[in-house]
Short mmCIF file of C-alpha atoms and ligand atoms in Angstrom, two decimals:
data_model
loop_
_atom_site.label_atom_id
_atom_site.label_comp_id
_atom_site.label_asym_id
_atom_site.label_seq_id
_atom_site.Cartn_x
_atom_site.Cartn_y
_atom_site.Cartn_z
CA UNK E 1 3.64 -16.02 14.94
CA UNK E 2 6.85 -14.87 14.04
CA UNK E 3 7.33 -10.90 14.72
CA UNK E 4 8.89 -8.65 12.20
CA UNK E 5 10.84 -5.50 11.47
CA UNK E 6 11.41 -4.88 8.20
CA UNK E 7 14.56 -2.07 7.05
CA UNK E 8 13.77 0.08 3.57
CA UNK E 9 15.41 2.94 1.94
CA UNK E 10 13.39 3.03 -0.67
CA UNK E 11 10.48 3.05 -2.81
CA UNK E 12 9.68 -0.61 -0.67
CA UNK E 13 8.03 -2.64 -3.47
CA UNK E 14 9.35 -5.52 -1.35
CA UNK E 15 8.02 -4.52 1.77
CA UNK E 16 4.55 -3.34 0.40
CA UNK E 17 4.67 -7.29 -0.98
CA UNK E 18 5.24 -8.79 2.67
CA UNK E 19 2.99 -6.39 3.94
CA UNK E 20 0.10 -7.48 2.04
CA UNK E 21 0.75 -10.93 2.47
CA UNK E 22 1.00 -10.60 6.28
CA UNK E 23 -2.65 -9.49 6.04
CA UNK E 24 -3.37 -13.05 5.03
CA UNK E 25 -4.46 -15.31 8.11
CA UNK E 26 -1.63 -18.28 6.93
CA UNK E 27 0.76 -16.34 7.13
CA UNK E 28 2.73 -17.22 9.92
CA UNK E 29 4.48 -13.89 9.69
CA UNK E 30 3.34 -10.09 11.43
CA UNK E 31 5.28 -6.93 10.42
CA UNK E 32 5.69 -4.79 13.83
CA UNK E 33 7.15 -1.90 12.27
CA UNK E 34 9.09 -0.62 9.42
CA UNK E 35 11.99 1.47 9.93
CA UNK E 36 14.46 3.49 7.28
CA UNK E 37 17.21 5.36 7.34
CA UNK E 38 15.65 8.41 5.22
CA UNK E 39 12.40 9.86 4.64
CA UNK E 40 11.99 6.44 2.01
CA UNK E 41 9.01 6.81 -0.26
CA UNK E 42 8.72 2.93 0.76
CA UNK E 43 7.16 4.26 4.37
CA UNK E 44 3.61 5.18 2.58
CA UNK E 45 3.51 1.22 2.62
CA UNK E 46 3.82 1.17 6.19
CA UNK E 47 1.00 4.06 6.62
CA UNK E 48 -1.51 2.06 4.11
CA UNK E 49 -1.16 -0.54 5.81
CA UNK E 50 -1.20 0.64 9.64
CA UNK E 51 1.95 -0.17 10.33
CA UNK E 52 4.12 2.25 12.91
CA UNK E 53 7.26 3.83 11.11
CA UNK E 54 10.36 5.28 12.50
CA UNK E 55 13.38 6.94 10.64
CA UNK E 56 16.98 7.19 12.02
CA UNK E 57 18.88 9.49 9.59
CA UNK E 58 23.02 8.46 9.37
CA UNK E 59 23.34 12.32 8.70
CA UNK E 60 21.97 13.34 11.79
CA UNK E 61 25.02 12.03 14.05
CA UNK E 62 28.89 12.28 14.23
CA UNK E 63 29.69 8.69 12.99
CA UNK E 64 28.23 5.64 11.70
CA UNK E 65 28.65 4.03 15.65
CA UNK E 66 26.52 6.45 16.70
CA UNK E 67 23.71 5.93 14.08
CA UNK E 68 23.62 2.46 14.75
CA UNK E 69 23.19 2.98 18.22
CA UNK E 70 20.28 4.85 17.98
CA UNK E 71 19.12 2.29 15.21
CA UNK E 72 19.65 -0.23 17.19
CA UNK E 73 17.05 0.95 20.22
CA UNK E 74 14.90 1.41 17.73
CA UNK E 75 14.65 -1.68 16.58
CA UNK E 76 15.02 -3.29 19.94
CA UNK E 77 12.29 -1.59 21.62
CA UNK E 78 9.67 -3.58 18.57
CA UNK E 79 11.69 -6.82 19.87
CA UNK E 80 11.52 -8.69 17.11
CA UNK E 81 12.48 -12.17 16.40
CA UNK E 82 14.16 -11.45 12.34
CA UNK E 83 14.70 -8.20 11.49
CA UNK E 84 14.68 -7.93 7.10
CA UNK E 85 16.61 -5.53 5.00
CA UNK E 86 14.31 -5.15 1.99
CA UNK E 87 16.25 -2.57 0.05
CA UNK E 88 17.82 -1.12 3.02
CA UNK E 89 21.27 0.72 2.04
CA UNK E 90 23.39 1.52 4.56
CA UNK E 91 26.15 -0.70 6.26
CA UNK E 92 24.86 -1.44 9.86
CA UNK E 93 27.82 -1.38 12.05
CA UNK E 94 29.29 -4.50 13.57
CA UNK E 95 27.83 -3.76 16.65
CA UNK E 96 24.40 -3.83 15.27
CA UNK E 97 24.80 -7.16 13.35
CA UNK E 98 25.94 -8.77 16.48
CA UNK E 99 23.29 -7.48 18.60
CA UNK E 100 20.49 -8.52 16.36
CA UNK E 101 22.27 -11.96 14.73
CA UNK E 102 21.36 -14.34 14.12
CA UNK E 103 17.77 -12.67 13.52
CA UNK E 104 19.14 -10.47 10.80
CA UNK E 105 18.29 -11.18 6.87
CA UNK E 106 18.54 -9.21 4.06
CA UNK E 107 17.23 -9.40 0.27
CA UNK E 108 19.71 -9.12 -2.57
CA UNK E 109 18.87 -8.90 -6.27
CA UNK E 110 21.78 -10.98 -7.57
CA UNK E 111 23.44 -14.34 -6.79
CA UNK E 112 25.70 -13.77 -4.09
CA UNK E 113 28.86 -13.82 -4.30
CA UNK E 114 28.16 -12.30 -7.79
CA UNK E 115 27.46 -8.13 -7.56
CA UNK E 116 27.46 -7.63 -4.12
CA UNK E 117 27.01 -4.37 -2.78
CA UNK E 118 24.56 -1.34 -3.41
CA UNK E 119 24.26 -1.82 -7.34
CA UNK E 120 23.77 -5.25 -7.88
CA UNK E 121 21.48 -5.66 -11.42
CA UNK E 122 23.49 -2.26 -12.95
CA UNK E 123 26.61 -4.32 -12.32
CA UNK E 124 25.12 -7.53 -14.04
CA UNK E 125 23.89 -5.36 -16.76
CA UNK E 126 27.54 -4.32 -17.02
CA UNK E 127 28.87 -7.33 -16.70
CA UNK E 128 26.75 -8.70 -19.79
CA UNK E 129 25.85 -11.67 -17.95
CA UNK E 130 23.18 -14.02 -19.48
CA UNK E 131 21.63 -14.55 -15.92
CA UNK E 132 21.80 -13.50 -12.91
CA UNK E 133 19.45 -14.44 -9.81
CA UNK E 134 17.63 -13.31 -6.20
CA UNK E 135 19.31 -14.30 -2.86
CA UNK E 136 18.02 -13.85 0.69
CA UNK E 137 21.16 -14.36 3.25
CA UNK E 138 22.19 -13.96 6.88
CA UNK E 139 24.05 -10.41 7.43
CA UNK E 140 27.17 -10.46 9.31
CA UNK E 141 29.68 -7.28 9.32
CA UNK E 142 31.14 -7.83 5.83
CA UNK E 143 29.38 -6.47 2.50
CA UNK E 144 27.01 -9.58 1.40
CA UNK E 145 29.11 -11.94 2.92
CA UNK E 146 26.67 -13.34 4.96
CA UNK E 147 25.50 -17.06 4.73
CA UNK E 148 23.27 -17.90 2.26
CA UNK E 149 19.55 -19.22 3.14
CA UNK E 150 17.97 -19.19 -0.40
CA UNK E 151 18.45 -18.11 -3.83
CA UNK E 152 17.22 -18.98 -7.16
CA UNK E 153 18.87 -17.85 -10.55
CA UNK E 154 16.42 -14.84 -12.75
CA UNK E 155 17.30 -14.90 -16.67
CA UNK E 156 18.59 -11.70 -18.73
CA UNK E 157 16.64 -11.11 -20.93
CA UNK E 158 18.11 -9.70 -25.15
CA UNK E 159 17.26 -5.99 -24.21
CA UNK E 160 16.47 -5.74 -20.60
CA UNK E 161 17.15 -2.53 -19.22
CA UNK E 162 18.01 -2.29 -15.50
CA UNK E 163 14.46 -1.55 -14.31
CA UNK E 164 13.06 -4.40 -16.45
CA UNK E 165 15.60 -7.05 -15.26
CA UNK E 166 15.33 -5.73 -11.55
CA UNK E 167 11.59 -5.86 -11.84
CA UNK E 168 12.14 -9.66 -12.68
CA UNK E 169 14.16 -10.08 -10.03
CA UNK E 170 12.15 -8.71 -7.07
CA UNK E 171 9.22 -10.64 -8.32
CA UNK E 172 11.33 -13.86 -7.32
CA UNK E 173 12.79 -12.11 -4.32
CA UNK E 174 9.26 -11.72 -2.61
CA UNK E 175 8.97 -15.21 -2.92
CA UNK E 176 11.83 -15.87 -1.44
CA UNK E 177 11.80 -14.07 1.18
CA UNK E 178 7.96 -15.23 1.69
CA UNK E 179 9.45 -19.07 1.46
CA UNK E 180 12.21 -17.99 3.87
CA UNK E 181 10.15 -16.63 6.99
CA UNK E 182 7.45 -19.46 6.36
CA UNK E 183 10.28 -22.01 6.70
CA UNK E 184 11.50 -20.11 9.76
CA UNK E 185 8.32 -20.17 11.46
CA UNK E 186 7.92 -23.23 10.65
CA UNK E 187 11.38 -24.66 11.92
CA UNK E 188 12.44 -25.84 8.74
CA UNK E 189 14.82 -23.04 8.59
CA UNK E 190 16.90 -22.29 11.80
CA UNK E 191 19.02 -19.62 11.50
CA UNK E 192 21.48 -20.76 14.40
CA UNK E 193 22.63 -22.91 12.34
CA UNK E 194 24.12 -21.18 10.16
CA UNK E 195 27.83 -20.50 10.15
CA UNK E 196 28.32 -16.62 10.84
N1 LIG X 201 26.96 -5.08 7.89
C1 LIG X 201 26.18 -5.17 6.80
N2 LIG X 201 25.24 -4.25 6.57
C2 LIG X 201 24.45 -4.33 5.46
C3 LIG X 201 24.62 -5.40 4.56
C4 LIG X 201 25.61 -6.39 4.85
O1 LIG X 201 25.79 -7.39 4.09
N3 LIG X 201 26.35 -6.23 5.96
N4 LIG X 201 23.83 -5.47 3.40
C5 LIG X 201 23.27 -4.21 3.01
C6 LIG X 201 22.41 -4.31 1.81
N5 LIG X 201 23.30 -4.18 0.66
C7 LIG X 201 23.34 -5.20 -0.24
O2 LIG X 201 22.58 -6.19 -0.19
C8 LIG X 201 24.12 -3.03 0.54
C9 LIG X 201 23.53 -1.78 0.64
C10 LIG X 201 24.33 -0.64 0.57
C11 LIG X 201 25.70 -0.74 0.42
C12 LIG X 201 26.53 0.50 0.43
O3 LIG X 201 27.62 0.54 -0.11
N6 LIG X 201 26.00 1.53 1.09
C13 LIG X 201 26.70 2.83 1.23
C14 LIG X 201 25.83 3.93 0.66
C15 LIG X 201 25.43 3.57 -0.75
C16 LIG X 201 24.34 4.53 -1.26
O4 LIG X 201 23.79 5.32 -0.44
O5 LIG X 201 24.05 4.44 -2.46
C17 LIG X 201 26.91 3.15 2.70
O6 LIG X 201 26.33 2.43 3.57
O7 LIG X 201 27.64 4.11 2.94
C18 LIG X 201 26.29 -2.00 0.30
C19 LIG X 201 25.50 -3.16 0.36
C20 LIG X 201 22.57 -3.52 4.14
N7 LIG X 201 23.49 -3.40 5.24
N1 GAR X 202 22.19 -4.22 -1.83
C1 GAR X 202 20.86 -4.09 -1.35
C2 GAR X 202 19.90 -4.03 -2.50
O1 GAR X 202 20.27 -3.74 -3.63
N2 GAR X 202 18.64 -4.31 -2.19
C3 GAR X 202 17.61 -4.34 -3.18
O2 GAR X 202 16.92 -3.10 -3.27
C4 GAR X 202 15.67 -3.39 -3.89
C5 GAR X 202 14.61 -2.65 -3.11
O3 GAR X 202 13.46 -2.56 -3.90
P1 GAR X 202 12.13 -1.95 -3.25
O4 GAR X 202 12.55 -0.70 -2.51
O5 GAR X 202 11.25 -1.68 -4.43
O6 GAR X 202 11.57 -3.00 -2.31
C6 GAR X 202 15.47 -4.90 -3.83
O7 GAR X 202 15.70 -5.50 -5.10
C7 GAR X 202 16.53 -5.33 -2.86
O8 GAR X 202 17.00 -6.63 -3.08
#
Protein backbone atom coordinates (compact mmCIF):
# COMPACT_ATOMS: atom_id res chain seq x y z
CA UNK A 1 0.00 0.00 0.00
CA UNK A 2 1.61 2.94 -1.11
CA UNK A 3 1.33 5.98 1.55
CA UNK A 4 0.42 9.44 0.50
CA UNK A 5 0.64 13.15 1.14
CA UNK A 6 -1.02 15.09 -1.06
CA UNK A 7 -0.05 19.34 -1.36
CA UNK A 8 -3.28 21.80 -2.32
CA UNK A 9 -3.75 25.44 -2.40
CA UNK A 10 -6.86 25.35 -3.51
CA UNK A 11 -10.35 24.55 -4.01
CA UNK A 12 -8.72 20.56 -4.34
CA UNK A 13 -11.10 19.11 -6.98
CA UNK A 14 -8.07 16.88 -7.62
CA UNK A 15 -7.51 15.82 -4.30
CA UNK A 16 -11.27 15.33 -3.36
CA UNK A 17 -10.95 12.87 -6.73
CA UNK A 18 -7.96 10.75 -5.18
CA UNK A 19 -9.56 10.90 -2.04
CA UNK A 20 -12.59 9.18 -3.02
CA UNK A 21 -10.93 6.75 -4.99
CA UNK A 22 -8.57 5.78 -2.12
CA UNK A 23 -11.78 4.74 -0.34
CA UNK A 24 -11.99 1.99 -2.91
CA UNK A 25 -10.40 -1.41 -1.63
CA UNK A 26 -8.15 -1.73 -5.26
CA UNK A 27 -6.73 0.97 -4.81
CA UNK A 28 -3.34 0.38 -4.02
CA UNK A 29 -3.03 3.94 -2.84
CA UNK A 30 -3.87 5.60 1.07
CA UNK A 31 -3.83 9.42 1.52
CA UNK A 32 -2.07 10.07 5.10
CA UNK A 33 -2.65 13.61 5.16
CA UNK A 34 -3.19 16.65 3.16
CA UNK A 35 -1.24 19.64 3.73
CA UNK A 36 -1.46 23.45 2.13
CA UNK A 37 0.18 26.34 2.29
CA UNK A 38 -3.08 28.57 3.12
CA UNK A 39 -6.28 28.13 4.71
CA UNK A 40 -7.24 26.23 0.94
CA UNK A 41 -10.95 25.71 0.57
CA UNK A 42 -9.54 22.24 -0.87
CA UNK A 43 -8.94 21.12 3.08
CA UNK A 44 -12.95 20.53 3.59
CA UNK A 45 -11.95 17.45 1.32
CA UNK A 46 -9.59 16.31 3.75
CA UNK A 47 -12.25 16.84 6.79
CA UNK A 48 -15.12 14.84 4.68
CA UNK A 49 -13.16 12.45 4.26
CA UNK A 50 -11.23 11.96 7.74
CA UNK A 51 -8.21 12.81 6.63
CA UNK A 52 -5.68 14.91 9.15
CA UNK A 53 -4.77 18.45 7.66
CA UNK A 54 -1.97 20.74 8.42
CA UNK A 55 -1.21 24.30 6.98
CA UNK A 56 2.28 25.95 6.84
CA UNK A 57 1.68 29.59 5.76
CA UNK A 58 4.97 31.13 3.52
CA UNK A 59 3.80 34.49 5.20
CA UNK A 60 4.32 33.42 8.53
CA UNK A 61 8.32 33.27 8.30
CA UNK A 62 11.31 35.49 7.20
CA UNK A 63 12.13 33.63 3.89
CA UNK A 64 11.07 30.97 1.68
CA UNK A 65 14.15 28.57 3.43
CA UNK A 66 12.51 28.89 6.39
CA UNK A 67 8.96 27.90 5.19
CA UNK A 68 10.21 24.97 3.65
CA UNK A 69 11.80 23.90 6.62
CA UNK A 70 8.94 23.84 8.59
CA UNK A 71 7.10 22.24 5.49
CA UNK A 72 9.34 19.90 5.24
CA UNK A 73 8.85 18.31 9.06
CA UNK A 74 5.61 18.39 8.30
CA UNK A 75 5.55 16.31 5.74
CA UNK A 76 8.26 14.09 7.08
CA UNK A 77 6.72 13.31 10.27
CA UNK A 78 3.44 11.45 7.82
CA UNK A 79 6.61 9.62 6.13
CA UNK A 80 5.35 9.09 3.09
CA UNK A 81 6.58 7.20 0.18
CA UNK A 82 5.26 10.11 -2.93
CA UNK A 83 4.31 13.17 -1.82
CA UNK A 84 1.63 14.93 -4.83
CA UNK A 85 1.22 18.54 -5.62
CA UNK A 86 -2.42 18.66 -6.76
CA UNK A 87 -2.77 22.37 -7.32
CA UNK A 88 -0.20 23.27 -4.88
CA UNK A 89 1.36 26.89 -5.73
CA UNK A 90 4.25 27.75 -4.20
CA UNK A 91 7.95 26.95 -5.26
CA UNK A 92 9.29 24.41 -2.64
CA UNK A 93 12.82 25.27 -2.07
CA UNK A 94 15.67 23.15 -3.34
CA UNK A 95 16.18 21.83 -0.15
CA UNK A 96 12.77 20.41 0.03
CA UNK A 97 12.82 18.77 -3.47
CA UNK A 98 15.97 17.05 -2.56
CA UNK A 99 14.87 15.85 0.68
CA UNK A 100 11.68 14.34 -0.56
CA UNK A 101 12.98 13.26 -4.40
CA UNK A 102 12.56 11.17 -5.92
CA UNK A 103 9.03 10.71 -4.09
CA UNK A 104 7.88 14.09 -5.25
CA UNK A 105 5.10 14.49 -8.20
CA UNK A 106 3.10 17.13 -9.17
CA UNK A 107 -0.08 17.62 -11.55
CA UNK A 108 0.05 20.18 -14.33
CA UNK A 109 -2.84 21.21 -16.57
CA UNK A 110 -0.84 21.67 -19.78
CA UNK A 111 1.77 19.72 -21.80
CA UNK A 112 4.94 20.42 -20.32
CA UNK A 113 7.23 22.17 -21.62
CA UNK A 114 4.23 24.18 -23.00
CA UNK A 115 2.73 26.90 -20.12
CA UNK A 116 4.64 26.06 -17.33
CA UNK A 117 4.23 27.83 -14.28
CA UNK A 118 1.18 29.03 -12.06
CA UNK A 119 -1.24 29.90 -15.09
CA UNK A 120 -1.03 27.21 -17.34
CA UNK A 121 -4.76 26.92 -19.32
CA UNK A 122 -5.04 31.14 -19.13
CA UNK A 123 -1.74 31.04 -21.01
CA UNK A 124 -3.04 28.40 -23.62
CA UNK A 125 -6.16 30.35 -23.86
CA UNK A 126 -3.82 33.22 -24.74
CA UNK A 127 -1.82 31.53 -26.76
CA UNK A 128 -4.90 30.43 -29.05
CA UNK A 129 -3.71 27.03 -29.15
CA UNK A 130 -6.02 24.33 -30.69
CA UNK A 131 -4.95 21.83 -27.88
CA UNK A 132 -3.32 21.65 -25.14
CA UNK A 133 -3.02 18.56 -22.61
CA UNK A 134 -2.58 17.15 -18.69
CA UNK A 135 0.94 16.12 -17.45
CA UNK A 136 1.94 14.50 -14.16
CA UNK A 137 5.99 14.90 -13.73
CA UNK A 138 8.80 14.48 -11.24
CA UNK A 139 9.61 18.00 -9.40
CA UNK A 140 13.11 18.98 -9.18
CA UNK A 141 14.19 22.76 -8.20
CA UNK A 142 13.38 24.36 -11.57
CA UNK A 143 9.71 25.63 -12.54
CA UNK A 144 8.08 22.37 -14.33
CA UNK A 145 11.20 21.17 -15.38
CA UNK A 146 10.91 18.06 -13.86
CA UNK A 147 10.88 14.67 -15.81
CA UNK A 148 7.94 13.70 -17.29
CA UNK A 149 5.98 10.36 -16.11
CA UNK A 150 2.67 10.79 -18.08
CA UNK A 151 0.72 13.09 -20.10
CA UNK A 152 -1.95 12.95 -22.58
CA UNK A 153 -3.00 15.91 -24.96
CA UNK A 154 -6.97 17.66 -23.90
CA UNK A 155 -8.60 19.48 -27.09
CA UNK A 156 -9.69 23.35 -27.14
CA UNK A 157 -12.63 23.53 -27.69
CA UNK A 158 -14.38 26.90 -30.43
CA UNK A 159 -15.45 28.94 -27.26
CA UNK A 160 -13.99 27.41 -24.22
CA UNK A 161 -13.50 29.73 -21.57
CA UNK A 162 -10.71 29.06 -19.04
CA UNK A 163 -12.90 27.29 -16.47
CA UNK A 164 -14.48 25.11 -19.21
CA UNK A 165 -11.14 24.05 -20.82
CA UNK A 166 -9.50 23.58 -17.26
CA UNK A 167 -12.49 21.56 -16.21
CA UNK A 168 -11.55 19.26 -19.26
CA UNK A 169 -8.34 19.10 -18.31
CA UNK A 170 -8.48 18.00 -14.64
CA UNK A 171 -10.94 15.39 -15.64
CA UNK A 172 -7.89 13.72 -17.58
CA UNK A 173 -5.47 14.78 -14.89
CA UNK A 174 -7.25 12.56 -12.16
CA UNK A 175 -6.73 9.86 -14.35
CA UNK A 176 -3.50 10.37 -14.69
CA UNK A 177 -2.45 10.79 -11.72
CA UNK A 178 -4.76 7.66 -10.66
CA UNK A 179 -2.75 5.62 -13.63
CA UNK A 180 0.50 7.07 -12.23
CA UNK A 181 0.42 5.89 -8.44
CA UNK A 182 -1.27 2.49 -9.60
CA UNK A 183 1.77 1.96 -11.87
CA UNK A 184 4.00 2.98 -8.97
CA UNK A 185 2.60 0.61 -6.64
CA UNK A 186 2.64 -1.65 -8.89
CA UNK A 187 6.39 -1.32 -10.05
CA UNK A 188 5.63 -0.51 -13.42
CA UNK A 189 6.61 2.96 -12.73
CA UNK A 190 9.90 3.52 -10.71
CA UNK A 191 10.63 6.80 -10.11
CA UNK A 192 14.52 6.23 -9.56
CA UNK A 193 14.74 5.95 -12.73
CA UNK A 194 14.13 8.85 -13.81
CA UNK A 195 16.77 11.38 -14.75
CA UNK A 196 16.52 14.36 -12.12
N1 LIG B 1 10.68 23.46 -6.96
C1 LIG B 1 9.47 23.36 -7.53
N2 LIG B 1 8.38 23.64 -6.81
C2 LIG B 1 7.14 23.54 -7.38
C3 LIG B 1 7.02 23.14 -8.72
C4 LIG B 1 8.20 22.82 -9.45
O1 LIG B 1 8.16 22.43 -10.65
N3 LIG B 1 9.39 22.95 -8.82
N4 LIG B 1 5.75 23.07 -9.32
C5 LIG B 1 4.76 23.87 -8.66
C6 LIG B 1 3.42 23.75 -9.27
N5 LIG B 1 3.38 24.74 -10.36
C7 LIG B 1 3.15 24.30 -11.62
O2 LIG B 1 2.87 23.13 -11.90
C8 LIG B 1 3.63 26.10 -10.06
C9 LIG B 1 2.91 26.70 -9.03
C10 LIG B 1 3.18 28.03 -8.69
C11 LIG B 1 4.16 28.75 -9.35
C12 LIG B 1 4.47 30.14 -8.91
O3 LIG B 1 4.97 30.96 -9.66
N6 LIG B 1 4.18 30.40 -7.63
C13 LIG B 1 4.45 31.72 -7.01
C14 LIG B 1 3.16 32.29 -6.46
C15 LIG B 1 2.12 32.30 -7.55
C16 LIG B 1 0.74 32.62 -6.96
O4 LIG B 1 0.59 32.64 -5.71
O5 LIG B 1 -0.18 32.83 -7.78
C17 LIG B 1 5.40 31.56 -5.83
O6 LIG B 1 5.66 30.39 -5.42
O7 LIG B 1 5.84 32.60 -5.35
C18 LIG B 1 4.86 28.15 -10.39
C19 LIG B 1 4.61 26.81 -10.75
C20 LIG B 1 4.72 23.61 -7.19
N7 LIG B 1 6.03 23.81 -6.64
N1 LIG C 1 1.07 24.99 -11.78
C1 LIG C 1 0.31 24.20 -10.89
C2 LIG C 1 -1.11 24.13 -11.34
O1 LIG C 1 -1.58 24.96 -12.12
N2 LIG C 1 -1.82 23.13 -10.83
C3 LIG C 1 -3.18 22.91 -11.20
O2 LIG C 1 -4.08 23.51 -10.28
C4 LIG C 1 -5.33 22.84 -10.45
C5 LIG C 1 -5.87 22.55 -9.08
O3 LIG C 1 -7.23 22.27 -9.19
P1 LIG C 1 -8.02 21.79 -7.87
O4 LIG C 1 -7.60 22.70 -6.75
O5 LIG C 1 -9.47 21.93 -8.26
O6 LIG C 1 -7.62 20.35 -7.62
C6 LIG C 1 -5.05 21.55 -11.23
O7 LIG C 1 -5.46 21.67 -12.58
C7 LIG C 1 -3.55 21.45 -11.17
O8 LIG C 1 -2.97 20.79 -12.26
Amino acid sequence: MLSLVVLISGGGSNLRALLAEAEHADFPARVLAVGSDRDADGLVHAEEFRIPSFTVPLSSFPTREDWGKELLSQIQQWRPDVVVLSGFMRLLPGEVVRALSPGLLNTHPALLPEFPGAHAVADAIAAGVSETGASVILVDEGVDTGPVIAQERVPVLPGDSEETLHDRVKTVERRLLSDVIRGIAAGRIRLEEYPT
